[in-house]
PDB file of C-alpha atoms and ligand atoms in Angstrom:
ATOM      1  CA  MET A   1     -30.585  26.212  22.957  1.00  0.00           C
ATOM      2  CA  GLN A   2     -30.756  24.717  19.512  1.00  0.00           C
ATOM      3  CA  PHE A   3     -28.241  23.085  17.204  1.00  0.00           C
ATOM      4  CA  ARG A   4     -28.016  20.338  14.652  1.00  0.00           C
ATOM      5  CA  THR A   5     -25.813  17.370  13.953  1.00  0.00           C
ATOM      6  CA  THR A   6     -25.252  15.648  10.647  1.00  0.00           C
ATOM      7  CA  SER A   7     -24.141  12.159  11.702  1.00  0.00           C
ATOM      8  CA  ALA A   8     -24.536   9.666  14.516  1.00  0.00           C
ATOM      9  CA  ASP A   9     -20.882  10.223  15.456  1.00  0.00           C
ATOM     10  CA  GLU A  10     -21.466  13.917  15.756  1.00  0.00           C
ATOM     11  CA  THR A  11     -24.422  13.237  18.068  1.00  0.00           C
ATOM     12  CA  ARG A  12     -22.109  11.065  20.171  1.00  0.00           C
ATOM     13  CA  GLN A  13     -19.608  13.954  20.307  1.00  0.00           C
ATOM     14  CA  VAL A  14     -22.329  16.336  21.431  1.00  0.00           C
ATOM     15  CA  ALA A  15     -23.285  13.927  24.203  1.00  0.00           C
ATOM     16  CA  ALA A  16     -19.638  13.526  25.197  1.00  0.00           C
ATOM     17  CA  ALA A  17     -19.292  17.305  25.468  1.00  0.00           C
ATOM     18  CA  LEU A  18     -22.157  17.317  27.980  1.00  0.00           C
ATOM     19  CA  GLU A  19     -20.533  14.681  30.177  1.00  0.00           C
ATOM     20  CA  PRO A  20     -18.041  16.876  32.108  1.00  0.00           C
ATOM     21  CA  LEU A  21     -20.955  19.018  33.261  1.00  0.00           C
ATOM     22  CA  LEU A  22     -22.947  16.132  34.669  1.00  0.00           C
ATOM     23  CA  GLN A  23     -23.319  15.912  38.423  1.00  0.00           C
ATOM     24  CA  ALA A  24     -24.593  13.213  40.750  1.00  0.00           C
ATOM     25  CA  GLY A  25     -28.377  13.133  40.732  1.00  0.00           C
ATOM     26  CA  ASP A  26     -28.811  14.667  37.294  1.00  0.00           C
ATOM     27  CA  VAL A  27     -31.713  13.694  35.066  1.00  0.00           C
ATOM     28  CA  VAL A  28     -31.526  13.896  31.280  1.00  0.00           C
ATOM     29  CA  LEU A  29     -34.781  13.524  29.398  1.00  0.00           C
ATOM     30  CA  LEU A  30     -34.593  12.518  25.737  1.00  0.00           C
ATOM     31  CA  SER A  31     -37.491  12.686  23.354  1.00  0.00           C
ATOM     32  CA  GLY A  32     -37.958  12.333  19.638  1.00  0.00           C
ATOM     33  CA  ASP A  33     -39.440   9.791  17.272  1.00  0.00           C
ATOM     34  CA  LEU A  34     -38.127   6.269  16.803  1.00  0.00           C
ATOM     35  CA  GLY A  35     -34.725   6.523  15.155  1.00  0.00           C
ATOM     36  CA  ALA A  36     -34.205  10.127  16.230  1.00  0.00           C
ATOM     37  CA  GLY A  37     -30.989   9.286  18.042  1.00  0.00           C
ATOM     38  CA  LYS A  38     -31.927   9.012  21.708  1.00  0.00           C
ATOM     39  CA  THR A  39     -29.981   5.796  22.160  1.00  0.00           C
ATOM     40  CA  VAL A  40     -27.052   7.109  20.098  1.00  0.00           C
ATOM     41  CA  PHE A  41     -26.933  10.160  22.366  1.00  0.00           C
ATOM     42  CA  THR A  42     -26.987   7.943  25.461  1.00  0.00           C
ATOM     43  CA  GLN A  43     -24.164   5.852  23.990  1.00  0.00           C
ATOM     44  CA  GLY A  44     -22.037   8.977  23.601  1.00  0.00           C
ATOM     45  CA  LEU A  45     -22.770   9.967  27.162  1.00  0.00           C
ATOM     46  CA  ALA A  46     -21.963   6.510  28.469  1.00  0.00           C
ATOM     47  CA  ALA A  47     -18.676   6.306  26.584  1.00  0.00           C
ATOM     48  CA  ALA A  48     -17.625   9.694  27.948  1.00  0.00           C
ATOM     49  CA  LEU A  49     -18.558   8.581  31.467  1.00  0.00           C
ATOM     50  CA  GLY A  50     -16.161   5.697  30.982  1.00  0.00           C
ATOM     51  CA  VAL A  51     -18.782   2.961  30.691  1.00  0.00           C
ATOM     52  CA  ALA A  52     -17.040  -0.024  29.157  1.00  0.00           C
ATOM     53  CA  GLU A  53     -20.131  -1.949  28.110  1.00  0.00           C
ATOM     54  CA  GLN A  54     -22.041  -1.366  24.923  1.00  0.00           C
ATOM     55  CA  VAL A  55     -25.214   0.578  25.671  1.00  0.00           C
ATOM     56  CA  THR A  56     -28.279  -0.665  23.857  1.00  0.00           C
ATOM     57  CA  SER A  57     -31.891   0.344  24.102  1.00  0.00           C
ATOM     58  CA  PRO A  58     -33.259  -1.076  27.343  1.00  0.00           C
ATOM     59  CA  THR A  59     -36.729  -1.462  25.886  1.00  0.00           C
ATOM     60  CA  PHE A  60     -37.257  -4.950  27.238  1.00  0.00           C
ATOM     61  CA  THR A  61     -35.628  -4.441  30.589  1.00  0.00           C
ATOM     62  CA  LEU A  62     -36.954  -0.862  31.014  1.00  0.00           C
ATOM     63  CA  ALA A  63     -33.944   0.209  33.009  1.00  0.00           C
ATOM     64  CA  GLN A  64     -30.280  -0.675  32.735  1.00  0.00           C
ATOM     65  CA  SER A  65     -27.498   0.604  34.982  1.00  0.00           C
ATOM     66  CA  TYR A  66     -23.847   1.052  34.071  1.00  0.00           C
ATOM     67  CA  GLU A  67     -20.795   1.901  36.159  1.00  0.00           C
ATOM     68  CA  GLY A  68     -18.800   4.952  35.109  1.00  0.00           C
ATOM     69  CA  ARG A  69     -17.472   8.217  36.566  1.00  0.00           C
ATOM     70  CA  LEU A  70     -21.088   8.501  37.654  1.00  0.00           C
ATOM     71  CA  ARG A  71     -23.404   5.494  37.588  1.00  0.00           C
ATOM     72  CA  LEU A  72     -25.649   5.759  34.532  1.00  0.00           C
ATOM     73  CA  HIS A  73     -29.249   4.581  34.737  1.00  0.00           C
ATOM     74  CA  HIS A  74     -30.648   4.289  31.241  1.00  0.00           C
ATOM     75  CA  LEU A  75     -34.429   4.022  30.950  1.00  0.00           C
ATOM     76  CA  ASP A  76     -36.703   3.664  27.958  1.00  0.00           C
ATOM     77  CA  VAL A  77     -40.349   4.193  28.803  1.00  0.00           C
ATOM     78  CA  TYR A  78     -41.664   3.764  25.257  1.00  0.00           C
ATOM     79  CA  ARG A  79     -43.730   0.750  26.131  1.00  0.00           C
ATOM     80  CA  LEU A  80     -45.207   2.011  29.337  1.00  0.00           C
ATOM     81  CA  GLU A  81     -48.922   2.384  29.003  1.00  0.00           C
ATOM     82  CA  ASN A  82     -49.609   4.398  32.069  1.00  0.00           C
ATOM     83  CA  LEU A  83     -47.841   6.142  34.825  1.00  0.00           C
ATOM     84  CA  GLY A  84     -48.607   3.330  37.239  1.00  0.00           C
ATOM     85  CA  GLU A  85     -46.076   1.182  35.465  1.00  0.00           C
ATOM     86  CA  VAL A  86     -43.486   3.847  35.921  1.00  0.00           C
ATOM     87  CA  LEU A  87     -43.606   3.295  39.632  1.00  0.00           C
ATOM     88  CA  ASP A  88     -42.643  -0.329  39.020  1.00  0.00           C
ATOM     89  CA  LEU A  89     -39.436   1.009  37.559  1.00  0.00           C
ATOM     90  CA  ASP A  90     -38.405   2.033  41.037  1.00  0.00           C
ATOM     91  CA  LEU A  91     -37.984   5.476  39.578  1.00  0.00           C
ATOM     92  CA  PRO A  92     -37.869   7.191  42.973  1.00  0.00           C
ATOM     93  CA  GLU A  93     -35.042   4.877  44.005  1.00  0.00           C
ATOM     94  CA  LEU A  94     -33.079   5.607  40.828  1.00  0.00           C
ATOM     95  CA  LEU A  95     -33.628   9.317  41.288  1.00  0.00           C
ATOM     96  CA  GLU A  96     -32.280   9.125  44.821  1.00  0.00           C
ATOM     97  CA  ASP A  97     -29.151   7.319  43.745  1.00  0.00           C
ATOM     98  CA  ASP A  98     -26.198   9.614  43.188  1.00  0.00           C
ATOM     99  CA  GLY A  99     -25.859   8.643  39.548  1.00  0.00           C
ATOM    100  CA  VAL A 100     -27.283  10.087  36.361  1.00  0.00           C
ATOM    101  CA  VAL A 101     -30.727   9.076  35.095  1.00  0.00           C
ATOM    102  CA  CYS A 102     -31.120   9.236  31.344  1.00  0.00           C
ATOM    103  CA  VAL A 103     -34.631   8.549  30.061  1.00  0.00           C
ATOM    104  CA  GLU A 104     -35.749   7.899  26.494  1.00  0.00           C
ATOM    105  CA  TRP A 105     -39.376   8.833  25.825  1.00  0.00           C
ATOM    106  CA  GLY A 106     -39.311  10.471  29.225  1.00  0.00           C
ATOM    107  CA  GLU A 107     -41.889  13.216  28.710  1.00  0.00           C
ATOM    108  CA  VAL A 108     -44.503  11.113  30.477  1.00  0.00           C
ATOM    109  CA  LEU A 109     -42.334  11.190  33.584  1.00  0.00           C
ATOM    110  CA  ILE A 110     -42.112  14.960  33.872  1.00  0.00           C
ATOM    111  CA  PRO A 111     -44.664  15.137  36.730  1.00  0.00           C
ATOM    112  CA  GLU A 112     -42.551  12.592  38.648  1.00  0.00           C
ATOM    113  CA  LEU A 113     -39.222  14.297  38.122  1.00  0.00           C
ATOM    114  CA  PRO A 114     -37.240  16.495  40.462  1.00  0.00           C
ATOM    115  CA  ARG A 115     -37.397  20.170  39.628  1.00  0.00           C
ATOM    116  CA  ASN A 116     -34.037  20.154  37.863  1.00  0.00           C
ATOM    117  CA  PHE A 117     -33.618  18.253  34.647  1.00  0.00           C
ATOM    118  CA  LEU A 118     -32.180  18.660  31.199  1.00  0.00           C
ATOM    119  CA  ARG A 119     -34.740  18.280  28.446  1.00  0.00           C
ATOM    120  CA  ILE A 120     -33.406  17.313  25.036  1.00  0.00           C
ATOM    121  CA  ARG A 121     -35.767  17.031  22.101  1.00  0.00           C
ATOM    122  CA  ILE A 122     -34.367  15.498  18.943  1.00  0.00           C
ATOM    123  CA  GLY A 123     -36.141  16.166  15.679  1.00  0.00           C
ATOM    124  CA  LEU A 124     -35.548  14.962  12.169  1.00  0.00           C
ATOM    125  CA  ALA A 125     -34.860  17.658   9.633  1.00  0.00           C
ATOM    126  CA  GLY A 126     -36.981  18.549   6.622  1.00  0.00           C
ATOM    127  CA  PRO A 127     -37.345  16.503   3.411  1.00  0.00           C
ATOM    128  CA  ASP A 128     -34.744  18.651   1.634  1.00  0.00           C
ATOM    129  CA  ASP A 129     -32.114  18.084   4.302  1.00  0.00           C
ATOM    130  CA  SER A 130     -29.746  15.172   4.711  1.00  0.00           C
ATOM    131  CA  PRO A 131     -31.458  12.092   6.208  1.00  0.00           C
ATOM    132  CA  ASP A 132     -28.696  12.130   8.825  1.00  0.00           C
ATOM    133  CA  MET A 133     -29.444  15.619  10.045  1.00  0.00           C
ATOM    134  CA  ARG A 134     -30.958  15.961  13.509  1.00  0.00           C
ATOM    135  CA  ILE A 135     -32.138  19.109  15.217  1.00  0.00           C
ATOM    136  CA  PHE A 136     -31.571  19.334  18.954  1.00  0.00           C
ATOM    137  CA  GLU A 137     -33.652  21.558  21.158  1.00  0.00           C
ATOM    138  CA  VAL A 138     -32.356  21.745  24.693  1.00  0.00           C
ATOM    139  CA  ASP A 139     -34.071  23.259  27.708  1.00  0.00           C
ATOM    140  CA  THR A 140     -32.334  23.709  31.029  1.00  0.00           C
ATOM    141  CA  ILE A 141     -35.064  23.189  33.617  1.00  0.00           C
ATOM    142  CA  GLY A 142     -34.592  24.351  37.196  1.00  0.00           C
ATOM    143  CA  PRO A 143     -31.889  26.393  38.952  1.00  0.00           C
ATOM    144  CA  SER A 144     -29.259  23.679  38.884  1.00  0.00           C
ATOM    145  CA  TRP A 145     -29.338  23.440  35.090  1.00  0.00           C
ATOM    146  CA  LEU A 146     -29.886  27.137  34.606  1.00  0.00           C
ATOM    147  CA  ALA A 147     -26.609  27.702  36.452  1.00  0.00           C
ATOM    148  CA  ARG A 148     -24.885  25.426  33.948  1.00  0.00           C
ATOM    149  CA  ALA A 149     -26.601  26.761  30.828  1.00  0.00           C
ATOM    150  CA  ASP A 150     -23.729  29.033  29.765  1.00  0.00           C
ATOM    151  CA  ALA A 151     -21.130  26.353  30.357  1.00  0.00           C
ATOM    152  CA  LEU A 152     -23.275  23.939  28.387  1.00  0.00           C
ATOM    153  CA  ALA A 153     -23.616  26.297  25.451  1.00  0.00           C
ATOM    154  CA  GLU A 154     -19.874  26.806  25.507  1.00  0.00           C
ATOM    155  CA  ALA A 155     -19.138  23.092  25.727  1.00  0.00           C
ATOM    156  CA  TRP A 156     -21.338  22.438  22.756  1.00  0.00           C
ATOM    157  CA  GLN A 157     -19.849  25.244  20.739  1.00  0.00           C
ATOM    158  CA  LEU A 158     -16.369  23.920  21.417  1.00  0.00           C
ATOM    159  CA  GLY A 159     -17.305  20.261  21.237  1.00  0.00           C
ATOM    160  CA  VAL A 160     -19.109  20.452  17.922  1.00  0.00           C
ATOM    161  CA  ARG A 161     -17.261  23.370  16.391  1.00  0.00           C
ATOM    162  CA  SER A 162     -15.753  21.203  13.715  1.00  0.00           C
ATOM    163  CA  GLU A 163     -18.938  20.056  12.034  1.00  0.00           C
ATOM    164  CA  ALA A 164     -22.200  21.019  13.664  1.00  0.00           C
ATOM    165  CA  GLU A 165     -23.708  24.277  12.574  1.00  0.00           C
ATOM    166  CA  PRO A 166     -25.685  26.455  14.912  1.00  0.00           C
ATOM    167  CA  CYS A 167     -29.252  26.924  13.733  1.00  0.00           C
TER     168      CYS A 167
HETATM  169  N1  ADP B 201     -27.291  12.945  13.283  1.00  0.00           N
HETATM  170  C1  ADP B 201     -27.608  11.738  13.805  1.00  0.00           C
HETATM  171  N2  ADP B 201     -27.700  11.572  15.132  1.00  0.00           N
HETATM  172  C2  ADP B 201     -28.047  10.389  15.669  1.00  0.00           C
HETATM  173  N3  ADP B 201     -28.341   9.283  14.957  1.00  0.00           N
HETATM  174  C3  ADP B 201     -28.266   9.375  13.614  1.00  0.00           C
HETATM  175  C4  ADP B 201     -27.890  10.594  12.985  1.00  0.00           C
HETATM  176  N4  ADP B 201     -27.912  10.393  11.655  1.00  0.00           N
HETATM  177  C5  ADP B 201     -28.270   9.126  11.458  1.00  0.00           C
HETATM  178  N5  ADP B 201     -28.475   8.485  12.634  1.00  0.00           N
HETATM  179  C6  ADP B 201     -28.942   7.097  12.760  1.00  0.00           C
HETATM  180  O1  ADP B 201     -30.249   7.137  13.307  1.00  0.00           O
HETATM  181  C7  ADP B 201     -30.438   6.024  14.166  1.00  0.00           C
HETATM  182  C8  ADP B 201     -30.800   6.498  15.574  1.00  0.00           C
HETATM  183  O2  ADP B 201     -31.140   5.361  16.312  1.00  0.00           O
HETATM  184  P1  ADP B 201     -31.431   5.364  17.865  1.00  0.00           P
HETATM  185  O3  ADP B 201     -30.412   6.175  18.583  1.00  0.00           O
HETATM  186  O4  ADP B 201     -31.597   3.940  18.269  1.00  0.00           O
HETATM  187  O5  ADP B 201     -32.831   6.130  17.902  1.00  0.00           O
HETATM  188  P2  ADP B 201     -33.877   6.233  19.102  1.00  0.00           P
HETATM  189  O6  ADP B 201     -33.241   5.693  20.336  1.00  0.00           O
HETATM  190  O7  ADP B 201     -34.199   7.701  19.183  1.00  0.00           O
HETATM  191  O8  ADP B 201     -35.088   5.444  18.653  1.00  0.00           O
HETATM  192  C9  ADP B 201     -29.142   5.225  14.145  1.00  0.00           C
HETATM  193  O9  ADP B 201     -29.268   4.210  13.194  1.00  0.00           O
HETATM  194  C10 ADP B 201     -28.119   6.261  13.719  1.00  0.00           C
HETATM  195  O10 ADP B 201     -27.021   5.685  13.050  1.00  0.00           O
HETATM  196 MG1   MG B 202     -33.785   4.158  21.662  1.00  0.00          MG
END
């Protein structure tokens, strides 16, 4: 699934449209260069989950948890130098919790993840495009996400119908 957004607000809307489909135990993996919009996406998700606090990048704390419709565990593994450090994050414990785990720079964790997760890759557009354009590539990994793929596509079509253009 691929689409683009043309502003940070639109990325927040896209994230908010995903929220109703989230279930306890879900894992959302976000990748993309610095400034791609991983934190912005997480902020949209958090707001839609009803998190009252402002979500910031948890780079220095590694993991930050927020109370919402589902508890949101926000991780940023940018600074982790090897997988050993990941275990210090108590990742298995967070994965067992019935919240949602949302990981920035999470590709390194793929071998440690359950078999179902949503993989979102955010890319910057070409030099001729708006600097605020982002291209989203989404993969539904595992049966649990595969079962929701159609609903997800529909939610995003409806949720971003106003501005985002399908690629
Ligand atoms: N379409 C867009 N989607 C998300 N962020 C955007 C977009 N256009 C511009 N931005 C800006 O890009 C930056 C993304 O920052 P951030 O979410 O912290 O990136 P990351 O967490 O991936 O390093 C913000 O300053 C945001 O305002
Ligand atoms: Mg970030």
